[in-house]
Short mmCIF file of C-alpha atoms in Angstrom, two decimals:
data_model
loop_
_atom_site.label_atom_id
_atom_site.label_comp_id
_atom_site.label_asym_id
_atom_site.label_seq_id
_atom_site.Cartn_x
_atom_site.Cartn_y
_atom_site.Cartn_z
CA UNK Z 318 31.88 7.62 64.65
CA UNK Z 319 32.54 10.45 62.05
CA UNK Z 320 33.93 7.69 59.59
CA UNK Z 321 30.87 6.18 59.71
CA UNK Z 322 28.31 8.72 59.65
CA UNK Z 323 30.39 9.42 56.00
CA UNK Z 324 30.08 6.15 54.92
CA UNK Z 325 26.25 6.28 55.50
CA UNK Z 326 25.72 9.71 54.45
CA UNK Z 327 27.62 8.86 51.53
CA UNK Z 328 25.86 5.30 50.79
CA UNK Z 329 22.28 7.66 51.12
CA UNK Z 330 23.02 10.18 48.76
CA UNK Z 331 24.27 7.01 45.90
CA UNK Z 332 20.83 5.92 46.62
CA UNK Z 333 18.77 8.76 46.22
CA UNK Z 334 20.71 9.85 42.98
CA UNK Z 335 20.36 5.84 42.29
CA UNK Z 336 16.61 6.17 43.04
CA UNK Z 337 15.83 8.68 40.77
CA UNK Z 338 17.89 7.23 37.49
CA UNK Z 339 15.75 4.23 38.08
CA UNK Z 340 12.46 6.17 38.05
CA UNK Z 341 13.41 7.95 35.03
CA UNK Z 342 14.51 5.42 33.17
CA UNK Z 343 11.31 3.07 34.58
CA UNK Z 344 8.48 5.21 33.72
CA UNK Z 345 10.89 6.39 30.30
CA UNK Z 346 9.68 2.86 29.18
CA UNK Z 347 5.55 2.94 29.19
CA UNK Z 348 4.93 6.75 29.20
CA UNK Z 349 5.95 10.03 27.52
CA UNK Z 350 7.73 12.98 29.97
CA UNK Z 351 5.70 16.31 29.99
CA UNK Z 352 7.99 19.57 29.55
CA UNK Z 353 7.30 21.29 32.74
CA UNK Z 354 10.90 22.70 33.30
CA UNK Z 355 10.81 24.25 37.05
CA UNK Z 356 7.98 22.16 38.33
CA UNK Z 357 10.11 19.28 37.39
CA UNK Z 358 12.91 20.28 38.81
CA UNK Z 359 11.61 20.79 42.42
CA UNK Z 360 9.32 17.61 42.10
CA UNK Z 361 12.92 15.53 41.89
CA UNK Z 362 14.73 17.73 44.25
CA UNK Z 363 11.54 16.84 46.62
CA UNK Z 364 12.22 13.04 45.99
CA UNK Z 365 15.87 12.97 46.83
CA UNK Z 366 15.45 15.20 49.85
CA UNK Z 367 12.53 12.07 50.81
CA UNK Z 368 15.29 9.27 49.65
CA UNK Z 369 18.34 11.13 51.62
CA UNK Z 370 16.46 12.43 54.76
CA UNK Z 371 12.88 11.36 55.39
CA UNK Z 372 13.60 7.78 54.14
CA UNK Z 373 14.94 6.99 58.24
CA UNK Z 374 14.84 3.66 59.75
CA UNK Z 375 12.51 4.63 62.24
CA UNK Z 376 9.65 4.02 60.23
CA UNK Z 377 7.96 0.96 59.73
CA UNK Z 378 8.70 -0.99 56.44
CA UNK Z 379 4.91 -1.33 55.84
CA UNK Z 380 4.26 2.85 56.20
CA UNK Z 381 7.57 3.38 54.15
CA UNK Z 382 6.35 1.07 51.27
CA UNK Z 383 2.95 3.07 51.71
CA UNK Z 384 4.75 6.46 51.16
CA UNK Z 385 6.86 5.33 48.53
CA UNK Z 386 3.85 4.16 46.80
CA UNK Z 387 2.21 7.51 46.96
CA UNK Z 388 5.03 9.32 46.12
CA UNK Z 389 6.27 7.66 42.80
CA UNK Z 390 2.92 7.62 41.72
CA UNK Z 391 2.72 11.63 42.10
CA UNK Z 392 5.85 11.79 40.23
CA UNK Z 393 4.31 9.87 37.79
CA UNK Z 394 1.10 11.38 37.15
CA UNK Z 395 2.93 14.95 37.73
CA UNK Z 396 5.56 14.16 35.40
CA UNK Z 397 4.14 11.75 32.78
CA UNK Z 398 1.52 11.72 30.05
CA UNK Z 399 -1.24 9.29 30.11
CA UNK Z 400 -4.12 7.57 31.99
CA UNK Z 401 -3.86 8.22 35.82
CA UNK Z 402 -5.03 3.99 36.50
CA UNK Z 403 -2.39 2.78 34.28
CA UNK Z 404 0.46 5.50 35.76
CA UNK Z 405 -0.39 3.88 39.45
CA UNK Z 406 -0.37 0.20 38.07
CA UNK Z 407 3.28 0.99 36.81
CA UNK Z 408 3.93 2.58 40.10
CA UNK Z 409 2.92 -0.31 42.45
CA UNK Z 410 4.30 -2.90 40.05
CA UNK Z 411 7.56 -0.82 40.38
CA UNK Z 412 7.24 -0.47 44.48
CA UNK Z 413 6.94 -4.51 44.54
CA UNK Z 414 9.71 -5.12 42.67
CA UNK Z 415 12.38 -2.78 44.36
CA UNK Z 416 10.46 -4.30 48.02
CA UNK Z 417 11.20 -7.91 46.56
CA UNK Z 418 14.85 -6.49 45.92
CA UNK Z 419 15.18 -5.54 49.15
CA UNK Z 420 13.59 -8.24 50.93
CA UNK Z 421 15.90 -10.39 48.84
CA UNK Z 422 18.76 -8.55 49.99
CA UNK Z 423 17.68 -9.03 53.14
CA UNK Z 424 17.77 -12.80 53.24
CA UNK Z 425 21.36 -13.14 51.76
CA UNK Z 426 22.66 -11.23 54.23
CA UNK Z 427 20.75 -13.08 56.83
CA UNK Z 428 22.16 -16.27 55.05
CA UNK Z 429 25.83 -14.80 55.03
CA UNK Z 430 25.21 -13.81 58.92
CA UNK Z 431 26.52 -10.06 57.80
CA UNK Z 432 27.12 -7.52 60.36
CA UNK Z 433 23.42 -5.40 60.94
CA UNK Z 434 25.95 -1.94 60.27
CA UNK Z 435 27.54 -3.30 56.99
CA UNK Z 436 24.11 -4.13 56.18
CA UNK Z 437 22.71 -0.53 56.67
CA UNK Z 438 25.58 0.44 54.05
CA UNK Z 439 25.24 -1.84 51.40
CA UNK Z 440 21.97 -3.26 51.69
CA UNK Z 441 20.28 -0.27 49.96
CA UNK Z 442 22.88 -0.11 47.28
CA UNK Z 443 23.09 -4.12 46.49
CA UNK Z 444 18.89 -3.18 45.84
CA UNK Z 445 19.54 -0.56 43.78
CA UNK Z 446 21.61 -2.55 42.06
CA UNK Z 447 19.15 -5.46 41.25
CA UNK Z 448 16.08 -2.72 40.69
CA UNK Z 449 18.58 -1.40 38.23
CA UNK Z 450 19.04 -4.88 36.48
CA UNK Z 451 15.21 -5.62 36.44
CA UNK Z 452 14.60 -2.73 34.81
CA UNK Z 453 17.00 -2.56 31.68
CA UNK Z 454 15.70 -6.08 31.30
CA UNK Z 455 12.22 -4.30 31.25
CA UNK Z 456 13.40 -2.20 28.76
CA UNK Z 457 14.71 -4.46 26.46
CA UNK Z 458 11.13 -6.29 25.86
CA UNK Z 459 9.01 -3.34 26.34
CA UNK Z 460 10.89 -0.12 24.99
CA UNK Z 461 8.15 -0.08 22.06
CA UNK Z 462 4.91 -1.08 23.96
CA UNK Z 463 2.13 1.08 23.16
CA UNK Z 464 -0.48 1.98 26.23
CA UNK Z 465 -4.07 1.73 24.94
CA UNK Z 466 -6.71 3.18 27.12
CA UNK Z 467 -7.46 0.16 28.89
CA UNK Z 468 -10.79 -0.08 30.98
CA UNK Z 469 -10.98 0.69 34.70
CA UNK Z 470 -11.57 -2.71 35.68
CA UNK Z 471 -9.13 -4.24 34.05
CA UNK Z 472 -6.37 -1.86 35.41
CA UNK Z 473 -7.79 -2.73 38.94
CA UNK Z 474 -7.27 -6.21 38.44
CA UNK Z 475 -3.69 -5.89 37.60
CA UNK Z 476 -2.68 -3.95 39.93
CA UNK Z 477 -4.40 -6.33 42.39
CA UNK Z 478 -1.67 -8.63 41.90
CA UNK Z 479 1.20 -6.47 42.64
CA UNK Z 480 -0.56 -5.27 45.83
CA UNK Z 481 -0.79 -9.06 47.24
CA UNK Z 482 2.52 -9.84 46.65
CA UNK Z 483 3.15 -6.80 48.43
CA UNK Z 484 1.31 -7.79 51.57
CA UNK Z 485 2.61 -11.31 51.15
CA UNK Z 486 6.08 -10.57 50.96
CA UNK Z 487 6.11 -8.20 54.34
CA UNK Z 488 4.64 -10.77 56.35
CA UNK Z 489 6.94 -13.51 55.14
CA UNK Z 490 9.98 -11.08 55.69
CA UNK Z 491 8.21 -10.22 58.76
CA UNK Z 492 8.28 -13.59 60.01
CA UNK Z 493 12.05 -14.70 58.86
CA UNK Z 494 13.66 -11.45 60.11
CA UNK Z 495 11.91 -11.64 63.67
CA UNK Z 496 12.01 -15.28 64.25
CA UNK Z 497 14.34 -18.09 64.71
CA UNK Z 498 13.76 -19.56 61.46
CA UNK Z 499 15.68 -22.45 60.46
CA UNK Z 500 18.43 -22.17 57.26
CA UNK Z 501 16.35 -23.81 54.71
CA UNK Z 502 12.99 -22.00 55.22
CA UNK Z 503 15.12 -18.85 54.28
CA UNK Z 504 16.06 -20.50 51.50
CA UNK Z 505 12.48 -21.07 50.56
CA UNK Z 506 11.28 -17.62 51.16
CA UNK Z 507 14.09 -16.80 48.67
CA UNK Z 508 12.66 -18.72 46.06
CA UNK Z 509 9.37 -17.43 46.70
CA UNK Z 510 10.53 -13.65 46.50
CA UNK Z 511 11.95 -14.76 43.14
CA UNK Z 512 8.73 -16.59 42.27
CA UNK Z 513 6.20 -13.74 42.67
CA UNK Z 514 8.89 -11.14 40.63
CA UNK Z 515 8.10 -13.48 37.74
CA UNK Z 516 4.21 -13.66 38.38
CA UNK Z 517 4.75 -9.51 38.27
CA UNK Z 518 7.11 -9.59 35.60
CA UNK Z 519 4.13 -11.61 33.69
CA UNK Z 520 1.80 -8.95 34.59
CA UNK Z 521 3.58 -6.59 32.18
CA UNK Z 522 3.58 -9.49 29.44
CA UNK Z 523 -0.45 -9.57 29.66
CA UNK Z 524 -0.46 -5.59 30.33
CA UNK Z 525 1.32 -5.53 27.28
CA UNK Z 526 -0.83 -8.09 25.15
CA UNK Z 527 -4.21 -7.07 26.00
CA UNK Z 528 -2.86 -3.55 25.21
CA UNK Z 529 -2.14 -4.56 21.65
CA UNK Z 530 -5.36 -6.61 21.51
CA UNK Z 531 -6.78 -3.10 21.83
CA UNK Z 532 -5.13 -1.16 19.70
CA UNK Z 533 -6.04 -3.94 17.22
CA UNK Z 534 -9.78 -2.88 18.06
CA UNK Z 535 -9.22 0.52 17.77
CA UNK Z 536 -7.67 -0.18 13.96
CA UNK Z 537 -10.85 -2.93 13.11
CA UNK Z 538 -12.78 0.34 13.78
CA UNK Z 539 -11.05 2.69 11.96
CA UNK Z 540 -10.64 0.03 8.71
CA UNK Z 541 -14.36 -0.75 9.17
CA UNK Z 542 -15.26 3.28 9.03
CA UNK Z 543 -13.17 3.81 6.30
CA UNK Z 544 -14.68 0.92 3.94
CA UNK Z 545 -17.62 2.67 5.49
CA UNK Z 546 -16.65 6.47 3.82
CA UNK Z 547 -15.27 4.46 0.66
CA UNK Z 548 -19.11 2.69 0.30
CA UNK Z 549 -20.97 5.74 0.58
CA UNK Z 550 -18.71 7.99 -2.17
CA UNK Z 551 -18.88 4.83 -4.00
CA UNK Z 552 -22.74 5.58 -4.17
CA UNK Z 553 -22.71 9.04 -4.07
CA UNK Z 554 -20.11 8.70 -7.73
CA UNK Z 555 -23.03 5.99 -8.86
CA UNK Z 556 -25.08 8.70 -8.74
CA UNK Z 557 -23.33 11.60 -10.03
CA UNK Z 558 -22.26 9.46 -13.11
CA UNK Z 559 -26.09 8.61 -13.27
CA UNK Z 560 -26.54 11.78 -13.52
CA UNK Z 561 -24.12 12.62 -16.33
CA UNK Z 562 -25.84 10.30 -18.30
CA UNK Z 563 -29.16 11.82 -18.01
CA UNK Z 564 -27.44 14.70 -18.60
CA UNK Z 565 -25.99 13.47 -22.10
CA UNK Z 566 -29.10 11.88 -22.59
CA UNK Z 567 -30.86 15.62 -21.78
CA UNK Z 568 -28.38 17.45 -23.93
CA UNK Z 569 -28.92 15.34 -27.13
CA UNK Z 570 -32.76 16.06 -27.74
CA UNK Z 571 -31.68 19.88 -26.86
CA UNK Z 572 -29.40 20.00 -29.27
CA UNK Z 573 -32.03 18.13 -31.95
CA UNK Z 574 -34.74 21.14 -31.02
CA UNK Z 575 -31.84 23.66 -31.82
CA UNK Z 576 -30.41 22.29 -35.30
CA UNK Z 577 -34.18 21.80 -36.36
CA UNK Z 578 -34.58 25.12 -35.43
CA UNK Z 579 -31.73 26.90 -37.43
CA UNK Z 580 -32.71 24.22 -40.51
CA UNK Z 581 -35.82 26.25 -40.29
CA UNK Z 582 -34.35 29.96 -39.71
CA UNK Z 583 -36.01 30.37 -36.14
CA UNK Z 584 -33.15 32.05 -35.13
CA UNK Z 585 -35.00 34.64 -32.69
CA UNK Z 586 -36.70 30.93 -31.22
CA UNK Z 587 -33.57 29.12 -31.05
CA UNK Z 588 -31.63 32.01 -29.34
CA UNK Z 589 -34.98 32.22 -26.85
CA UNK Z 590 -34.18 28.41 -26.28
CA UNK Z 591 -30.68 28.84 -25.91
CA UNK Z 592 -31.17 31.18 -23.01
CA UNK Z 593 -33.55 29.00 -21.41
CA UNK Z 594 -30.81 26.27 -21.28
CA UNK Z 595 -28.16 28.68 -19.63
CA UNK Z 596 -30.51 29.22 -17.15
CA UNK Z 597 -31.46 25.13 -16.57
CA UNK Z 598 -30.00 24.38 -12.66
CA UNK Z 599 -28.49 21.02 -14.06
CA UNK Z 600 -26.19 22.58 -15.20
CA UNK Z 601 -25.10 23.74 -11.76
CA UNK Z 602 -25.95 21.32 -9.65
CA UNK Z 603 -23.38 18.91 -10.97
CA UNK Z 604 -19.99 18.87 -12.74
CA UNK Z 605 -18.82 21.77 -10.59
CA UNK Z 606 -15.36 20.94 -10.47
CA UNK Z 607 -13.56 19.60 -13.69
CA UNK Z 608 -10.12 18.55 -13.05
CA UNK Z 609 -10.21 15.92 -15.53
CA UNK Z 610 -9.40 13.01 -12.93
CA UNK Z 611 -12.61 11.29 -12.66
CA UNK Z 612 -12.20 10.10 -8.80
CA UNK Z 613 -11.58 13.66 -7.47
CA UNK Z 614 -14.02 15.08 -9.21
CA UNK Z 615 -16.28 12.76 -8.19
CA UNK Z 616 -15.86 12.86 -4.40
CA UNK Z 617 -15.53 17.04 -4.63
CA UNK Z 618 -18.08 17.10 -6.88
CA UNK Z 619 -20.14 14.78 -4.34
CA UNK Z 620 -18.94 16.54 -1.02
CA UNK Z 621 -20.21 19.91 -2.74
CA UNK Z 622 -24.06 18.90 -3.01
CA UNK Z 623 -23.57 17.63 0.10
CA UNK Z 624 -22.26 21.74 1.96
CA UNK Z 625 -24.56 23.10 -0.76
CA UNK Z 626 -27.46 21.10 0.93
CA UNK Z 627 -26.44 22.23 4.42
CA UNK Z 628 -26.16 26.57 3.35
CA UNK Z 629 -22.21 25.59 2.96
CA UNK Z 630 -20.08 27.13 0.36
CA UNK Z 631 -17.44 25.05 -0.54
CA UNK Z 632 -14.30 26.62 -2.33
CA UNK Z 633 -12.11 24.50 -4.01
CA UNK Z 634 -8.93 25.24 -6.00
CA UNK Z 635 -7.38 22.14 -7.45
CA UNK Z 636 -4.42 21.43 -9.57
CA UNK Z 637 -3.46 17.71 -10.38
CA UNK Z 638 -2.69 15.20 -13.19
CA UNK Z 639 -5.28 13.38 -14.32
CA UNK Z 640 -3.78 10.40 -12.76
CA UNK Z 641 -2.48 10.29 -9.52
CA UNK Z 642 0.32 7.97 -8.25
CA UNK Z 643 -1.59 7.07 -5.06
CA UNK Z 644 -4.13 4.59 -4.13
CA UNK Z 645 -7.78 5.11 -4.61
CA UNK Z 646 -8.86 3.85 -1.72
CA UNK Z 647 -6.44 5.72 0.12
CA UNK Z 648 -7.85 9.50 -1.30
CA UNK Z 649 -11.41 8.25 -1.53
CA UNK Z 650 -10.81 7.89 2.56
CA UNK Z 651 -8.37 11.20 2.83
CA UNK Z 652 -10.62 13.48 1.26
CA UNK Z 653 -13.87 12.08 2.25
CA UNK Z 654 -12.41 12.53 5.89
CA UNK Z 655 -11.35 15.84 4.98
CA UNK Z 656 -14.27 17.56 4.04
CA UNK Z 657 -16.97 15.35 5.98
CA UNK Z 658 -15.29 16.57 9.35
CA UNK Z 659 -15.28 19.86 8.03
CA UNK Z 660 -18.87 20.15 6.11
CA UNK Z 661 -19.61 18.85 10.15
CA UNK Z 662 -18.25 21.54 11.81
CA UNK Z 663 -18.97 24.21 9.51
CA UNK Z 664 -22.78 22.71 10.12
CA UNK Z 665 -22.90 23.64 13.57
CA UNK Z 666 -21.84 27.34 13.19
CA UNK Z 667 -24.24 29.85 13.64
CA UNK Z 668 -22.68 33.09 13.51
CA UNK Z 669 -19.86 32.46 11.32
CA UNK Z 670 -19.54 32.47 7.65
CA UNK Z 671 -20.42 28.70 6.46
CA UNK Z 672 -17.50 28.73 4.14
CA UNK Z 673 -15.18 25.90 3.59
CA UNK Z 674 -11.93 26.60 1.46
CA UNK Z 675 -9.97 23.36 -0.09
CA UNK Z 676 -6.60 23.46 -2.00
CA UNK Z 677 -5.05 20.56 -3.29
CA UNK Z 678 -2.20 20.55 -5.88
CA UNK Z 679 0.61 18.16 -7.05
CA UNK Z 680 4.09 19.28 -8.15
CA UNK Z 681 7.24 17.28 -7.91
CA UNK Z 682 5.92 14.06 -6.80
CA UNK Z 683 3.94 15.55 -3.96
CA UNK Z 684 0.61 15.73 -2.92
CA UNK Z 685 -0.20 18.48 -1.20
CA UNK Z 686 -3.95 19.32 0.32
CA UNK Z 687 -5.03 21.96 2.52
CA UNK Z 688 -8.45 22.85 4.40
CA UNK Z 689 -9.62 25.97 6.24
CA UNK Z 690 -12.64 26.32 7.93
CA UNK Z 691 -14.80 27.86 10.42
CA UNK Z 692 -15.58 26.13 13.82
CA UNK Z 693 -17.65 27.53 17.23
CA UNK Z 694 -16.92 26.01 20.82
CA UNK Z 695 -13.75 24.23 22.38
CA UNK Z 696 -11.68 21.90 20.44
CA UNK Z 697 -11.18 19.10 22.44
CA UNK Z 698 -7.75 17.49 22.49
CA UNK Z 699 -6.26 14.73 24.87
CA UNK Z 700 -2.94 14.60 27.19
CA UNK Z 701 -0.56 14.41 24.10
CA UNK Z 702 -2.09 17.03 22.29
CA UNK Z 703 -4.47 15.20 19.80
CA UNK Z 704 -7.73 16.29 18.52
CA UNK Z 705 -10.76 13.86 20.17
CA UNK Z 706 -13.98 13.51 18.70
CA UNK Z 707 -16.89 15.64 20.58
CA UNK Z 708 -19.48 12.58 20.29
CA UNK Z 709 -20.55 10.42 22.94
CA UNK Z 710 -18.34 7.47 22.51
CA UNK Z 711 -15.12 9.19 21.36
CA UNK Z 712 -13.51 5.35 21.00
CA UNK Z 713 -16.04 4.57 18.14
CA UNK Z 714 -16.00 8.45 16.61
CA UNK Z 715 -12.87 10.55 15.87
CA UNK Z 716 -10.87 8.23 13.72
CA UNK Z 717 -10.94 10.57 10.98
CA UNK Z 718 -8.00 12.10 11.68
CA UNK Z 719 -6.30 8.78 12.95
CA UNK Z 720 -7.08 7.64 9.30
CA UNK Z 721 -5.69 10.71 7.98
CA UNK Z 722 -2.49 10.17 9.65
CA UNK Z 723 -2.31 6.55 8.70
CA UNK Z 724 -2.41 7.44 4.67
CA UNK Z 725 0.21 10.03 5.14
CA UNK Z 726 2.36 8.00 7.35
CA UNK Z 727 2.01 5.27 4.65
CA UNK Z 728 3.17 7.67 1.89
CA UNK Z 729 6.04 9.39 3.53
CA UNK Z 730 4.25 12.62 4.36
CA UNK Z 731 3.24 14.80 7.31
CA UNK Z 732 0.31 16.07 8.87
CA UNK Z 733 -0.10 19.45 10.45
CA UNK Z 734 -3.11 21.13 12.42
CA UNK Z 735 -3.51 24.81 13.16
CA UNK Z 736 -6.52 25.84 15.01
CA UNK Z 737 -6.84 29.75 16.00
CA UNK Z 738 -9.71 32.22 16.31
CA UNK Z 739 -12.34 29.81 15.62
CA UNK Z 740 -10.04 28.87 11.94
CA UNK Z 741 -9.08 25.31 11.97
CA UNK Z 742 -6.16 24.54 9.14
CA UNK Z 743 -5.18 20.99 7.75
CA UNK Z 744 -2.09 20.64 5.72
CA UNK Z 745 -1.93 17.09 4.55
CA UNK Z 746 1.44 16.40 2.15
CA UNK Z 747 1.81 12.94 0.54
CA UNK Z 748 4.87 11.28 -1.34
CA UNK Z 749 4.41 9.50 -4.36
CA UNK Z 750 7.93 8.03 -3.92
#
């Protein structure tokens, strides 16, 4: 009797430990772990206690699959970043798949007419086992899936599937293990537990593709905004170089009136003209910043009438070649994204200084930029930590920054935001190698 209360204390605490390896390495797969050192801690100390004690025979398999259910989910959505739908569809898809395991189990021995004891034993552990399998297969194919927020609906529907094979497969077990059921309907119901894993398996395929198919959405949006950005500063330098022409155009008749003037020795008239053309606004309202490359100068140039238009000083110091080793697409959408979602936020202040501050300077094939400004209310971030968009529909708004991370990404740099005391800092560095 003592030998074999070991054996299945033993056998219990090889599952529990077994139980939550598989869990880790499971939800490892589809979602990131949060850092939450003690509450983690007790959270899996409260799951093995449930897999070593409270997991008893005497309860039902339909109440235990219930539990289980409702536990691994908490884990999960404890535990794990991301949407709480898509953390229980992973968690019931998970619970079918170790109950097929086990209801598999269960027929082979049935099949092999084992002894009910040497069942107890090894029947957990030969599920563990298979779980185990099913998952490092899982791994292999989708270790570098990426979960888009999928809709509600959608996430109901899947995990509708998992949730009828669940009730399909009790009954059927229900049904073999009571009854006197001949040798070849087991055999059947075998094939049939093996049948509806692959439908479930599948359900991660389609997970998986309509996930991409989203993110592909989210990207047509972002590339559609940014010809967007690149259309309007296209306009806006149409304008500003319309402007330096009537400018030129200006400055040639003033400079007629002055040499006919000193030709004639009005030098009191032409200094009285002179000052008059000092004081002429053109001269300030465009041309502000002259770094000699045309684009930048353009879009800061641009983005400047633009704050000056809203009460917003914009402060600029800039130090570059006059050609740049990057794309011009690419800074026509960094820069415009820059200083449009600050000029915005800047806007909305109302008892803050309206000040926006911009550096940008190249040395040893880097790019680097940098923008401070002001900002009143909450900045709104999501469960990894990223900036969202404040609008309405933050899927169609808020790809500014996504953009912004996509150029340096694509030129071997790095993005870093600092937002304290109402300051919020962008540090954008770019690679020209």
């Amino acid at each position: 009797m003592l030998f074999d209360a070991v054996i299945i204390g033993g056998s219990r605490l090889i599952v529990a430990i077994c139980a939550i390896y598989i869990l880790k390495i499971y939800y490892s797969i589809f979602f990131k772990a949060k850092t939450l050192r003690g509450i983690n801690t007790c959270i899996w100390v409260m799951y093995f206690l449930w897999q070593y004690i409270m997991n008893i025979e005497l309860l039902p398999s339909y109440l235990k699959m219930t539990i289980n259910v409702i536990i691994i989910s908490l884990i999960c959505i404890l535990l794990y970043s991301g949407n709480i739908l898509q953390k229980l569809v992973f968690s019931v898809l998970l619970t079918t798949m170790w109950v097929l395991m086990e209801f598999s189990v269960g027929y082979i021995f049935i099949l092999l007419r084992i002894d009910q004891n040497v069942q107890i034993i090894l029947g957990p552990i030969s599920s563990e086992v298979l779980i185990l399998l099913v998952i490092v297969v899982l791994r292999h194919f989708f270790e570098n899936m990426v979960l888009e927020n999928i809709k509600n609906n959608y996430n109901i529907a899947f995990m509708s599937v998992p949730v009828g094979s669940m009730y399909i497969l009790y009954n059927i077990f229900v049904i073999i293990y009571e009854g006197d059921i001949e040798k070849r309907y087991i055999i059947q119901s075998l094939f049939s537990m093996f049948l509806i894993l692959g439908i479930n398996i599948v359900v991660f395929q389609m997970y998986s593709n309509l996930s991409k198919e989203k993110e592909k959405e989210r990207y047509n949006t972002l590339f559609e905004q940014q010809l967007n950005i690149s259309s309007v500063h296209m306009k806006e330098l149409e304008i500003m170089l319309s402007d330096f022409r009537n400018e030129r155009h200006d400055l040639k008749q003033h400079y007629s009136v002055l040499s006919q003037l000193l030709k004639e020795a009005k030098y009191k008239e032409a200094n009285d003209y002179l000052d008059i053309l000092l004081d002429k606004t053109f001269m300030h309202e465009s041309g502000i910043f002259k770094t000699g490359n045309l684009l930048i100068d353009a879009i800061i140039n641009s983005k400047y009438s633009i704050a000056n238009s809203y009460g917003i000083t914009l402060e600029a110091d800039i130090h570059i070649p006059v050609e740049l080793k990057f794309a011009n697409a690419d800074l026509t959408v960094l820069l415009g994204n820059i200083l449009d979602n600050a000029i915005e936020a800047v806007e909305k202040c109302s008892n803050t200084p309206k000040i926006i501050q911009f550096y940008m300077n190249y040395s040893q094939d880097f790019l680097i930029l940098t923008e401070i400004n002001k900002y009143e209310g909450e900045v709104l971030t999501n469960r990894k930590g990223e900036i969202i968009s404040r609008k309405d529909n933050p899927n169609s708004h808020g790809m500014g920054l996504v953009s912004i991370k996509k150029i340096a990404s694509k030129y071997k740099g790095a993005v870093v935001i600092h937002t304290s005391e109402n300051t919020f800092r962008i540090k954008v560095t770019l690679c020209n190698k």
